PDB file of C-alpha atoms in Angstrom:
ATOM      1  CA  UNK N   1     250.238  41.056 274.804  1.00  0.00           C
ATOM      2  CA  UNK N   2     249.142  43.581 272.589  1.00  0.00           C
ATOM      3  CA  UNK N   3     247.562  43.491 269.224  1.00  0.00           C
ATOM      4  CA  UNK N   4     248.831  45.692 266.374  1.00  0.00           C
ATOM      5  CA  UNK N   5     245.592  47.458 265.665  1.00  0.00           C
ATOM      6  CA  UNK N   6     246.474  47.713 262.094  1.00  0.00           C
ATOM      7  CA  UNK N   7     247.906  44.032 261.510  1.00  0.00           C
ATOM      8  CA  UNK N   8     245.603  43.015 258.268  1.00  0.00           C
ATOM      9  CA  UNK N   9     243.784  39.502 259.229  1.00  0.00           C
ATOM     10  CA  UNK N  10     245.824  38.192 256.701  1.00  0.00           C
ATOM     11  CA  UNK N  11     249.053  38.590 259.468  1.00  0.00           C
ATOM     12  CA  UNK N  12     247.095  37.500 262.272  1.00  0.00           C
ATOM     13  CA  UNK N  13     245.625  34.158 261.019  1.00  0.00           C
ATOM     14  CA  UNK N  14     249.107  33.651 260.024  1.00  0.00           C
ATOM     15  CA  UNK N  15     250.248  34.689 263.976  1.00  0.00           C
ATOM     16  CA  UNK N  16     247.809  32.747 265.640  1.00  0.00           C
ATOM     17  CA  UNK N  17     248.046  29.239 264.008  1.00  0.00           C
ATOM     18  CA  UNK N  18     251.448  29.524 263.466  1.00  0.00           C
ATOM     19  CA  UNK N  19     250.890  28.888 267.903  1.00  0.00           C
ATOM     20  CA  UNK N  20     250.768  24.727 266.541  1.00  0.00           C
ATOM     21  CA  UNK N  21     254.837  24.983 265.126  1.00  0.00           C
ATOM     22  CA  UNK N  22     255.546  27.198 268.358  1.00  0.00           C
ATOM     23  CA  UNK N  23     253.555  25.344 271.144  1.00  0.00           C
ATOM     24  CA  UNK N  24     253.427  29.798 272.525  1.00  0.00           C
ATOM     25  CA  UNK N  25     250.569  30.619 273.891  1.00  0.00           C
ATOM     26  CA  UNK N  26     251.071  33.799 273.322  1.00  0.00           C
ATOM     27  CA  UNK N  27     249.674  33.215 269.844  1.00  0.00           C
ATOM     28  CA  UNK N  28     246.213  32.743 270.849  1.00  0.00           C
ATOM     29  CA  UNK N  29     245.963  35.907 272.645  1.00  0.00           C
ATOM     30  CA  UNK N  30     244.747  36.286 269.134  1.00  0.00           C
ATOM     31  CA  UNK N  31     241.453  35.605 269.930  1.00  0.00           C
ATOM     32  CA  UNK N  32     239.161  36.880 271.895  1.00  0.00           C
ATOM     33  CA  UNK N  33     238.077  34.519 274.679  1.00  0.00           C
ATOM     34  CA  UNK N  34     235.403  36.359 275.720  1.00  0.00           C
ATOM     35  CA  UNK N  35     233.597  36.191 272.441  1.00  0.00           C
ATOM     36  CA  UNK N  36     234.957  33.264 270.566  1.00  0.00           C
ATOM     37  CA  UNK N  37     233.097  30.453 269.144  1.00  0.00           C
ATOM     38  CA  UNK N  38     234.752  27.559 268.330  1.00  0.00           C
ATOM     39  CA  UNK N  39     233.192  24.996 265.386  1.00  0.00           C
ATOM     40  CA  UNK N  40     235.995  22.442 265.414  1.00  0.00           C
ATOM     41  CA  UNK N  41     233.880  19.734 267.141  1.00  0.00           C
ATOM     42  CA  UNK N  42     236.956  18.419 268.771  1.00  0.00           C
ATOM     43  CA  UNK N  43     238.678  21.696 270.302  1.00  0.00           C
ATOM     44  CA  UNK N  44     237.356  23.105 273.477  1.00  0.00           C
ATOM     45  CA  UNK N  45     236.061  26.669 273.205  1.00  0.00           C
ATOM     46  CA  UNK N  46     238.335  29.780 273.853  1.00  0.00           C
ATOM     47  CA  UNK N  47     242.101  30.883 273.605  1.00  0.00           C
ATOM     48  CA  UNK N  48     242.601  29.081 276.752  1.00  0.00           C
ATOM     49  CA  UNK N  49     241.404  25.691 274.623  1.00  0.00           C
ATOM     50  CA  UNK N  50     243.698  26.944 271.997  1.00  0.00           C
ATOM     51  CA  UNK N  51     246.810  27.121 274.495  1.00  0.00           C
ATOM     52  CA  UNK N  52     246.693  23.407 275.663  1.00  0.00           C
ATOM     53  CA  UNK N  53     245.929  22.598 271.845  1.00  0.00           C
ATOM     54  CA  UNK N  54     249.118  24.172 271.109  1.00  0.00           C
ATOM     55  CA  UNK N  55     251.037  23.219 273.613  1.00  0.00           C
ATOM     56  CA  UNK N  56     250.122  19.648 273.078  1.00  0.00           C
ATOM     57  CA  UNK N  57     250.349  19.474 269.278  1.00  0.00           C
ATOM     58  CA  UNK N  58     253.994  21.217 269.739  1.00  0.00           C
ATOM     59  CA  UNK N  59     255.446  18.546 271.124  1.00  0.00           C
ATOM     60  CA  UNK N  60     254.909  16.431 268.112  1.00  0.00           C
ATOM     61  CA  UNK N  61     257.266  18.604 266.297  1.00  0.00           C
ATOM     62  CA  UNK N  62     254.695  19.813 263.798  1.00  0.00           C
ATOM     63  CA  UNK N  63     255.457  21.818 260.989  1.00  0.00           C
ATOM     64  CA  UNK N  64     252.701  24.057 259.030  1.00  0.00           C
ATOM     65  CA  UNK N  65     253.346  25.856 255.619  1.00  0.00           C
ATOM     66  CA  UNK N  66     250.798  28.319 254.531  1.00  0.00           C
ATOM     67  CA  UNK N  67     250.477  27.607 250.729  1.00  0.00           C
ATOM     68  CA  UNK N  68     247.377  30.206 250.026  1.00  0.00           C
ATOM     69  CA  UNK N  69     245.622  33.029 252.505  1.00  0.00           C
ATOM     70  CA  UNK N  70     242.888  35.524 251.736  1.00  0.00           C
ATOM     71  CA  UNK N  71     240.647  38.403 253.313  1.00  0.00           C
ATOM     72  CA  UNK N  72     236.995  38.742 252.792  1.00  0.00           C
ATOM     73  CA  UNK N  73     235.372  41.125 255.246  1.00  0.00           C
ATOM     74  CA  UNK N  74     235.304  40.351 258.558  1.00  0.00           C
ATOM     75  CA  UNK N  75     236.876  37.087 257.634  1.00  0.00           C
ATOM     76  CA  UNK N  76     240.358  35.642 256.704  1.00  0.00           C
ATOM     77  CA  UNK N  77     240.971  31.825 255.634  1.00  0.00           C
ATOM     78  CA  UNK N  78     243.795  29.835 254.633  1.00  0.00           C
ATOM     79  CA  UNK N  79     244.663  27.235 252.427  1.00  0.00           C
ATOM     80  CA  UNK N  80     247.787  25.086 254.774  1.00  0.00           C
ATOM     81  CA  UNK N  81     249.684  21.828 254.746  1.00  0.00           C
ATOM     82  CA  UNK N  82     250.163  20.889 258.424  1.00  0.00           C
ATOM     83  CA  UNK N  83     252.817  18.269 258.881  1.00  0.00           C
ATOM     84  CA  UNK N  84     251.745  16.373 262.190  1.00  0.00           C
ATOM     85  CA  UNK N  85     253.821  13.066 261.967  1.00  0.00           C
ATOM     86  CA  UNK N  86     251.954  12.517 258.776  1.00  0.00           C
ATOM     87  CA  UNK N  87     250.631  15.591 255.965  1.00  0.00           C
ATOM     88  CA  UNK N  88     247.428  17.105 256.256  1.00  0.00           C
ATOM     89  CA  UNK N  89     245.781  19.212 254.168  1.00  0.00           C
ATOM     90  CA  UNK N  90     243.687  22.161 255.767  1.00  0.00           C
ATOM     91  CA  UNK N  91     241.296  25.260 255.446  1.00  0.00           C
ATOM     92  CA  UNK N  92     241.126  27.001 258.033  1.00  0.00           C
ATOM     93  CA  UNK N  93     238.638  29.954 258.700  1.00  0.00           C
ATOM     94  CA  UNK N  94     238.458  33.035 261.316  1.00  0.00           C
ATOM     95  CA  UNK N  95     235.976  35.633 262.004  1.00  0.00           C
ATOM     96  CA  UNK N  96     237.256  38.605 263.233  1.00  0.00           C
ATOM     97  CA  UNK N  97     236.434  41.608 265.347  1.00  0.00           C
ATOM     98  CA  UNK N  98     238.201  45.140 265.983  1.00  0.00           C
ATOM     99  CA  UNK N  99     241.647  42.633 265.154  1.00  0.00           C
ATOM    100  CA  UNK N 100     240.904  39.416 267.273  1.00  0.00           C
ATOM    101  CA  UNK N 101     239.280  36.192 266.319  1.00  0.00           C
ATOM    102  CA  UNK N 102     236.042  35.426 267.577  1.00  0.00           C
ATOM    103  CA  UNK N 103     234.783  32.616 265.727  1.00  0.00           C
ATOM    104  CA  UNK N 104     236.882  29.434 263.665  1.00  0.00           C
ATOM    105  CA  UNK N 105     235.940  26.902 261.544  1.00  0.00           C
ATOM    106  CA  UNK N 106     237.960  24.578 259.614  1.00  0.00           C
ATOM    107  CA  UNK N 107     238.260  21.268 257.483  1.00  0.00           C
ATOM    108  CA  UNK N 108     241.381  19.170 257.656  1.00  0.00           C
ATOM    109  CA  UNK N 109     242.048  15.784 255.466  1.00  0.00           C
ATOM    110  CA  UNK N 110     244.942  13.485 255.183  1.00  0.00           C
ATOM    111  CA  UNK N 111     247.396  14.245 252.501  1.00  0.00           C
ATOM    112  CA  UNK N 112     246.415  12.038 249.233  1.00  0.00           C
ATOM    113  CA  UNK N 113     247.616  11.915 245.875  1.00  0.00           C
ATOM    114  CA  UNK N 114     249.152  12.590 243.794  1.00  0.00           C
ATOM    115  CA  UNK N 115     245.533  12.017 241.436  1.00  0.00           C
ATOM    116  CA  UNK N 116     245.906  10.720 238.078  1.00  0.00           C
ATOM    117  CA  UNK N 117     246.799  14.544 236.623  1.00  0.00           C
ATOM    118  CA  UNK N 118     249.841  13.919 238.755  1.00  0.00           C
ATOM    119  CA  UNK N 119     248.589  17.027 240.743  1.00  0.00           C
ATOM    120  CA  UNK N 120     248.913  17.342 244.237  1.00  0.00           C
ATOM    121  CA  UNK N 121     246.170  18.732 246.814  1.00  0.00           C
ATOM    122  CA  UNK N 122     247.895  22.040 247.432  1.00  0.00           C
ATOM    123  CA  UNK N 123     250.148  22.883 244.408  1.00  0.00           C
ATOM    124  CA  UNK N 124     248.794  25.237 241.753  1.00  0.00           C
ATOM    125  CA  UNK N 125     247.872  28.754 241.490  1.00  0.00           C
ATOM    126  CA  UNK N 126     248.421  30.972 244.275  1.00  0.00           C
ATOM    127  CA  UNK N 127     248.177  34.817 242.813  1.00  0.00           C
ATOM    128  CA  UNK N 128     245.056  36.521 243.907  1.00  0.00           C
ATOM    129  CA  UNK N 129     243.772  38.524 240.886  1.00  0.00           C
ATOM    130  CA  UNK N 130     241.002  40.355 240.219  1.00  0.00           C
ATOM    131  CA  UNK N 131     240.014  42.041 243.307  1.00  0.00           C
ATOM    132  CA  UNK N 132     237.240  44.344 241.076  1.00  0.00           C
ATOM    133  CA  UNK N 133     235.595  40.640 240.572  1.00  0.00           C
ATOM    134  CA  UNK N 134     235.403  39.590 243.795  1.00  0.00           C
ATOM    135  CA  UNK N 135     231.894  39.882 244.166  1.00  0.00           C
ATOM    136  CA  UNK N 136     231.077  38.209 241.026  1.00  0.00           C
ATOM    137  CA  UNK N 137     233.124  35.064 241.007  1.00  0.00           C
ATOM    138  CA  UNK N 138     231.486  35.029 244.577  1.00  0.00           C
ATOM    139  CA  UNK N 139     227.875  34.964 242.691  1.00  0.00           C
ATOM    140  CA  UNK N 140     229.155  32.510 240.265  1.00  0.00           C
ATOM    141  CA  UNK N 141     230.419  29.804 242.474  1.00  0.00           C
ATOM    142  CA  UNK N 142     227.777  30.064 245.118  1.00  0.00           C
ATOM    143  CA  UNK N 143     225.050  29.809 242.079  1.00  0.00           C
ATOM    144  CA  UNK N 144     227.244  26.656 240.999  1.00  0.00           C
ATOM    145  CA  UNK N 145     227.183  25.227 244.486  1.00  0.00           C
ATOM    146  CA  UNK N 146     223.665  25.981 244.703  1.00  0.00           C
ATOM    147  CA  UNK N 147     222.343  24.725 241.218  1.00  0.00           C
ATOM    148  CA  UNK N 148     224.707  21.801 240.367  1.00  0.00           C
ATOM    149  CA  UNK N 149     225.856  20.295 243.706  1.00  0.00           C
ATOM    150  CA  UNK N 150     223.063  20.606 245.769  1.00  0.00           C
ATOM    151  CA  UNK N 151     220.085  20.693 243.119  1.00  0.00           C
ATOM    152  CA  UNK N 152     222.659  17.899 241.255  1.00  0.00           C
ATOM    153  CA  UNK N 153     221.158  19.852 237.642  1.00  0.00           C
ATOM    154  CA  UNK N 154     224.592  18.786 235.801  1.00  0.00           C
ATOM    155  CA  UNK N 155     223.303  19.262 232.752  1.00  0.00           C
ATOM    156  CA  UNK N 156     224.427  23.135 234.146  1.00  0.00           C
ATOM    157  CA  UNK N 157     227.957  21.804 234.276  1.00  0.00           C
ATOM    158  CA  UNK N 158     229.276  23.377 231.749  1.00  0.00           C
ATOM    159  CA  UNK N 159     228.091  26.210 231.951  1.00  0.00           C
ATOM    160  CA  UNK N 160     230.258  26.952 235.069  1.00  0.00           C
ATOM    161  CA  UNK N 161     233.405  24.711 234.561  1.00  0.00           C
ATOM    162  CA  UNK N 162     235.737  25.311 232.079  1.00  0.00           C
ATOM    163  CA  UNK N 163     236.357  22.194 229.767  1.00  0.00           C
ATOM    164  CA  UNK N 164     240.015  22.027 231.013  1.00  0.00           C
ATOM    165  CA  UNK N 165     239.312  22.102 234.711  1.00  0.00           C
ATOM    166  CA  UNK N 166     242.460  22.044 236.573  1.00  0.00           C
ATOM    167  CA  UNK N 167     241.820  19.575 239.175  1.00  0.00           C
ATOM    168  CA  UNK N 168     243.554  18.874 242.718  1.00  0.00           C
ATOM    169  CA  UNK N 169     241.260  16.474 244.463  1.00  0.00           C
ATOM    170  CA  UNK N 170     243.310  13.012 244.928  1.00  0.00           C
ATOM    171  CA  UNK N 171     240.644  10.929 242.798  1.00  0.00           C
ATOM    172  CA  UNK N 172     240.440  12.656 240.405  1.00  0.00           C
ATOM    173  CA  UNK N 173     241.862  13.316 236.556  1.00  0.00           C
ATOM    174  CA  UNK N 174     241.325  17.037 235.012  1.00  0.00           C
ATOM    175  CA  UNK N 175     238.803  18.360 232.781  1.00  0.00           C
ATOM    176  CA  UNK N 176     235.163  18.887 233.716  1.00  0.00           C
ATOM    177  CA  UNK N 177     234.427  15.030 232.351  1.00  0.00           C
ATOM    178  CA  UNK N 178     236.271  13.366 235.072  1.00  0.00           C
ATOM    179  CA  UNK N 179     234.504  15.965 237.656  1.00  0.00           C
ATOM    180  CA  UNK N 180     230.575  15.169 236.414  1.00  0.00           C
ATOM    181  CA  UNK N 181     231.574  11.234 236.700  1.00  0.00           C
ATOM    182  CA  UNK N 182     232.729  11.639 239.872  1.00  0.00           C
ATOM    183  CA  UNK N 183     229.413  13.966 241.095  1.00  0.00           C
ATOM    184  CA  UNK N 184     227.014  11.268 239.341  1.00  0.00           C
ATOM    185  CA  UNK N 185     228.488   7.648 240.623  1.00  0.00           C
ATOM    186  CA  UNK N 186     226.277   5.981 242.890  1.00  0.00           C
ATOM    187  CA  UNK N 187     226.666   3.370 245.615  1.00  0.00           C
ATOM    188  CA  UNK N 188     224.289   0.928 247.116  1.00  0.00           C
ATOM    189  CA  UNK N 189     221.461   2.956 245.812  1.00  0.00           C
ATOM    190  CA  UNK N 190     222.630   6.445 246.870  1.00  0.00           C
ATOM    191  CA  UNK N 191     225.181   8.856 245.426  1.00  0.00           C
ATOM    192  CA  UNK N 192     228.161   8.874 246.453  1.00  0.00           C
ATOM    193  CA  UNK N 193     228.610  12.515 247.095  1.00  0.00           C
ATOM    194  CA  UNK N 194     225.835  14.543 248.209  1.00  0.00           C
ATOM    195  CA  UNK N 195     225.774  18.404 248.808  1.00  0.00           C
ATOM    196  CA  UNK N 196     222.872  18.992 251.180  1.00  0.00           C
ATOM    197  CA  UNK N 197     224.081  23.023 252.157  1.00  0.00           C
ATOM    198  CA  UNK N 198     225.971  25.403 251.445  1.00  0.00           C
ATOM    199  CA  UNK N 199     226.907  27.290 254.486  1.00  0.00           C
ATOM    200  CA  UNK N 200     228.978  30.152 253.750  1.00  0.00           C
ATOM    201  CA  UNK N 201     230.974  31.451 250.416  1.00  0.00           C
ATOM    202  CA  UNK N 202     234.053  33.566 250.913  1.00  0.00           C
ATOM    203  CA  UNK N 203     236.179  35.245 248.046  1.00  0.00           C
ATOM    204  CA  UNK N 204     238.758  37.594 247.331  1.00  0.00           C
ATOM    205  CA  UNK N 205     239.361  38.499 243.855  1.00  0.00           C
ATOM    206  CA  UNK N 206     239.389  35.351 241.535  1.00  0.00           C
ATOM    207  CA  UNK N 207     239.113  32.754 244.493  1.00  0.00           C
ATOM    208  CA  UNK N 208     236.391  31.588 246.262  1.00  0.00           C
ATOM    209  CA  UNK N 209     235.853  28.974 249.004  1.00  0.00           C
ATOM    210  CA  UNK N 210     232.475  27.093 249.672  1.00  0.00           C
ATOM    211  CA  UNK N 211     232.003  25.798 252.938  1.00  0.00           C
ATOM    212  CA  UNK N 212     229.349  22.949 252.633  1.00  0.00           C
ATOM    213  CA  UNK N 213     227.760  19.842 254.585  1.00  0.00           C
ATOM    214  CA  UNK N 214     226.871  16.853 252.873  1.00  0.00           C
ATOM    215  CA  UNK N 215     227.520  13.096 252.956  1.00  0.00           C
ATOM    216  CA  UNK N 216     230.254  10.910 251.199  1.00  0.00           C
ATOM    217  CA  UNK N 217     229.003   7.333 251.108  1.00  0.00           C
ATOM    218  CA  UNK N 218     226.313   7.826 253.963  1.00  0.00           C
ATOM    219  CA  UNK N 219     228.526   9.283 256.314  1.00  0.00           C
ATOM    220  CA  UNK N 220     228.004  12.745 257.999  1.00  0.00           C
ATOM    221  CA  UNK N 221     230.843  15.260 256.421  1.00  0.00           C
ATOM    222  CA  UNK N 222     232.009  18.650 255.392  1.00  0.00           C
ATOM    223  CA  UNK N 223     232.860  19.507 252.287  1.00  0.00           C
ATOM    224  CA  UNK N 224     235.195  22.604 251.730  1.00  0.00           C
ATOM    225  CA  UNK N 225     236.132  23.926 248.068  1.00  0.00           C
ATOM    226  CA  UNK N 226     238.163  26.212 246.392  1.00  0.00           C
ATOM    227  CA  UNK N 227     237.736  27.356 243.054  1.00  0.00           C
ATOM    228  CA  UNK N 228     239.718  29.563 240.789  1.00  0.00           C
ATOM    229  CA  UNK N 229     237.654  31.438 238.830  1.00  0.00           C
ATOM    230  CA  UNK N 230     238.890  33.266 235.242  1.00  0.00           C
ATOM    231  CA  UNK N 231     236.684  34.811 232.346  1.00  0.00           C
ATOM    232  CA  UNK N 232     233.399  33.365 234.461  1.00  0.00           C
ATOM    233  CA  UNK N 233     234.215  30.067 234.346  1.00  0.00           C
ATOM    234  CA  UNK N 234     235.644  27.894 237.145  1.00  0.00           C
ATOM    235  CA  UNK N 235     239.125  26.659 236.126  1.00  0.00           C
ATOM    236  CA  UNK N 236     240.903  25.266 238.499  1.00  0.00           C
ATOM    237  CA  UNK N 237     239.594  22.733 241.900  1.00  0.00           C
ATOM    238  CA  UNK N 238     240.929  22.362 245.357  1.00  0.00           C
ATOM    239  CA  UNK N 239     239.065  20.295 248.024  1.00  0.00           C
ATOM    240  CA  UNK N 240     238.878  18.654 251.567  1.00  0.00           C
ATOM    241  CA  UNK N 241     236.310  16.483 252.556  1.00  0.00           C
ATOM    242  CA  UNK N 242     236.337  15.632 256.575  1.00  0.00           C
ATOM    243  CA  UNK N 243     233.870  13.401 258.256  1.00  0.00           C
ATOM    244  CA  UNK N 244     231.572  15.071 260.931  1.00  0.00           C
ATOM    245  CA  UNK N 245     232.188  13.501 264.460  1.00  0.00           C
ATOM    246  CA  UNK N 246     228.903  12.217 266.260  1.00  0.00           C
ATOM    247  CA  UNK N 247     227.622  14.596 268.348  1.00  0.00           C
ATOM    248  CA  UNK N 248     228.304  12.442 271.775  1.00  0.00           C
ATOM    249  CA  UNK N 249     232.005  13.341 270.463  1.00  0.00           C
ATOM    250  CA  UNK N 250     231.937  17.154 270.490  1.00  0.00           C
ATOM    251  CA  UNK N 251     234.074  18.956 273.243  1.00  0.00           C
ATOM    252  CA  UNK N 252     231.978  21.948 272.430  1.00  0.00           C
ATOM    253  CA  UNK N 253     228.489  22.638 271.593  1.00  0.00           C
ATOM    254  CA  UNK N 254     228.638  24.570 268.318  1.00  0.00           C
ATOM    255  CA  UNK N 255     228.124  22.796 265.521  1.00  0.00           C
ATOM    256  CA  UNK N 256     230.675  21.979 262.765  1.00  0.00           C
ATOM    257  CA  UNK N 257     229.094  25.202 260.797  1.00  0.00           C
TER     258      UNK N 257
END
């Protein structure tokens, strides 16, 4: 198979994972095998990992529906619903090099909701704007992850999140209220959700993901978010929060991040 050289890595994350509807393993001659590191814990490395991944998950009938996709750099990540007997909400992110993936990482959740905003995990805005801010709504929510949910200063809260904070995570309402309770509840002694890292920030124009590793009730996870950002303020929320499998679990030896 041949790669069209000038297919933007928006196309080919769209090729290659549309592979899971398709069960063709044509679709992961994508990525480069030679090269590619894989960070789902529970995927073996390498297209030819991909292939039976696809060929098994095919016969499930699945179904995926791209609902948001961006470019930064070398890099291209999307925003899905995968339907795989029951919904799933996903990010999914690929390196790429000279058009082929060589590295993946991702963070997949069951469908919830809706949350009390009667807002679902994936609806919302989808229009990339902005591109001339790309760099600076990157600054801003990386400063935001940094500062409020690692260093948990909320007192800063406001000064990232707009009052009327559109908000898609199941739990909760909207408005940044609703977010700072949520941030600040405690159980058993700890909080409930803690930020220990943030790994990497993409962006393109006024959206930007944080890819981030944590723990939710004492239990290992990552933590993925997407923020819409407008007039340097964060406006509107999308999340998934997936537990980190024990290392005896891993089919490969990379590391969730």
């Amino acid at each position: 198979m041949v790669v069209d050289l000038v297919a933007s890595k928006r196309d080919l994350i769209q090729k290659l994972l549309k592979g899971i509807e398709t069960g063709d393993a044509a679709a992961a001659d994508v990525v480069d095998e030679e090269k590619y590191i894989q960070h789902n814990p529970q995927t073996h490395e390498g297209s030819e990992g991909l292939a039976a991944l696809f060929a098994r998950l095919s016969k499930t009938n699945p179904r995926i529906t791209f609902t948001r996709v961006f470019e930064d750099g070398d890099f291209a990540f999307a925003h899905n619903e995968y339907d795989f007997s029951s919904l799933r909400v996903a990010f999914e992110v690929f390196r790429f090099e000279d058009s082929k993936a060589v590295e993946h990482w991702d963070n997949i959740q069951p469908m919830m909701g809706p949350n009390p905003s009667g807002r679902s995990m994936l609806d919302g805005a989808t229009e990339i704007t902005d591109l001339d801010k790309t760099t600076a709504n990157r600054n801003l929510a990386r400063e935001y992850a940094e500062r409020v949910l690692v260093r948990r200063q909320f007192g800063l809260l406001d000064t990232y999140i707009d009052d009327g904070l559109v908000q898609h995570n199941p739990d909760l309402a909207d408005g940044v209220a609703a977010y700072r309770a949520y941030l600040e509840v405690s159980e058993n002694g700890a909080f409930r959700i803690q930020y220990h890292k943030i790994h990497r920030v993409l962006a393109e124009g006024n959206f930007v993901l944080c890819m981030s590793e944590g723990y939710r009730g004492r239990v290992h996870s990552s933590f993925y978010d997407l923020f819409r950002v407008a007039d340097n303020k964060i406006v509107e929320h999308w999340d998934t929060i997936e537990v980190i499998a024990p290392r005896s679990e891993w089919k490969n030896e990379n590391g969730k991040f």
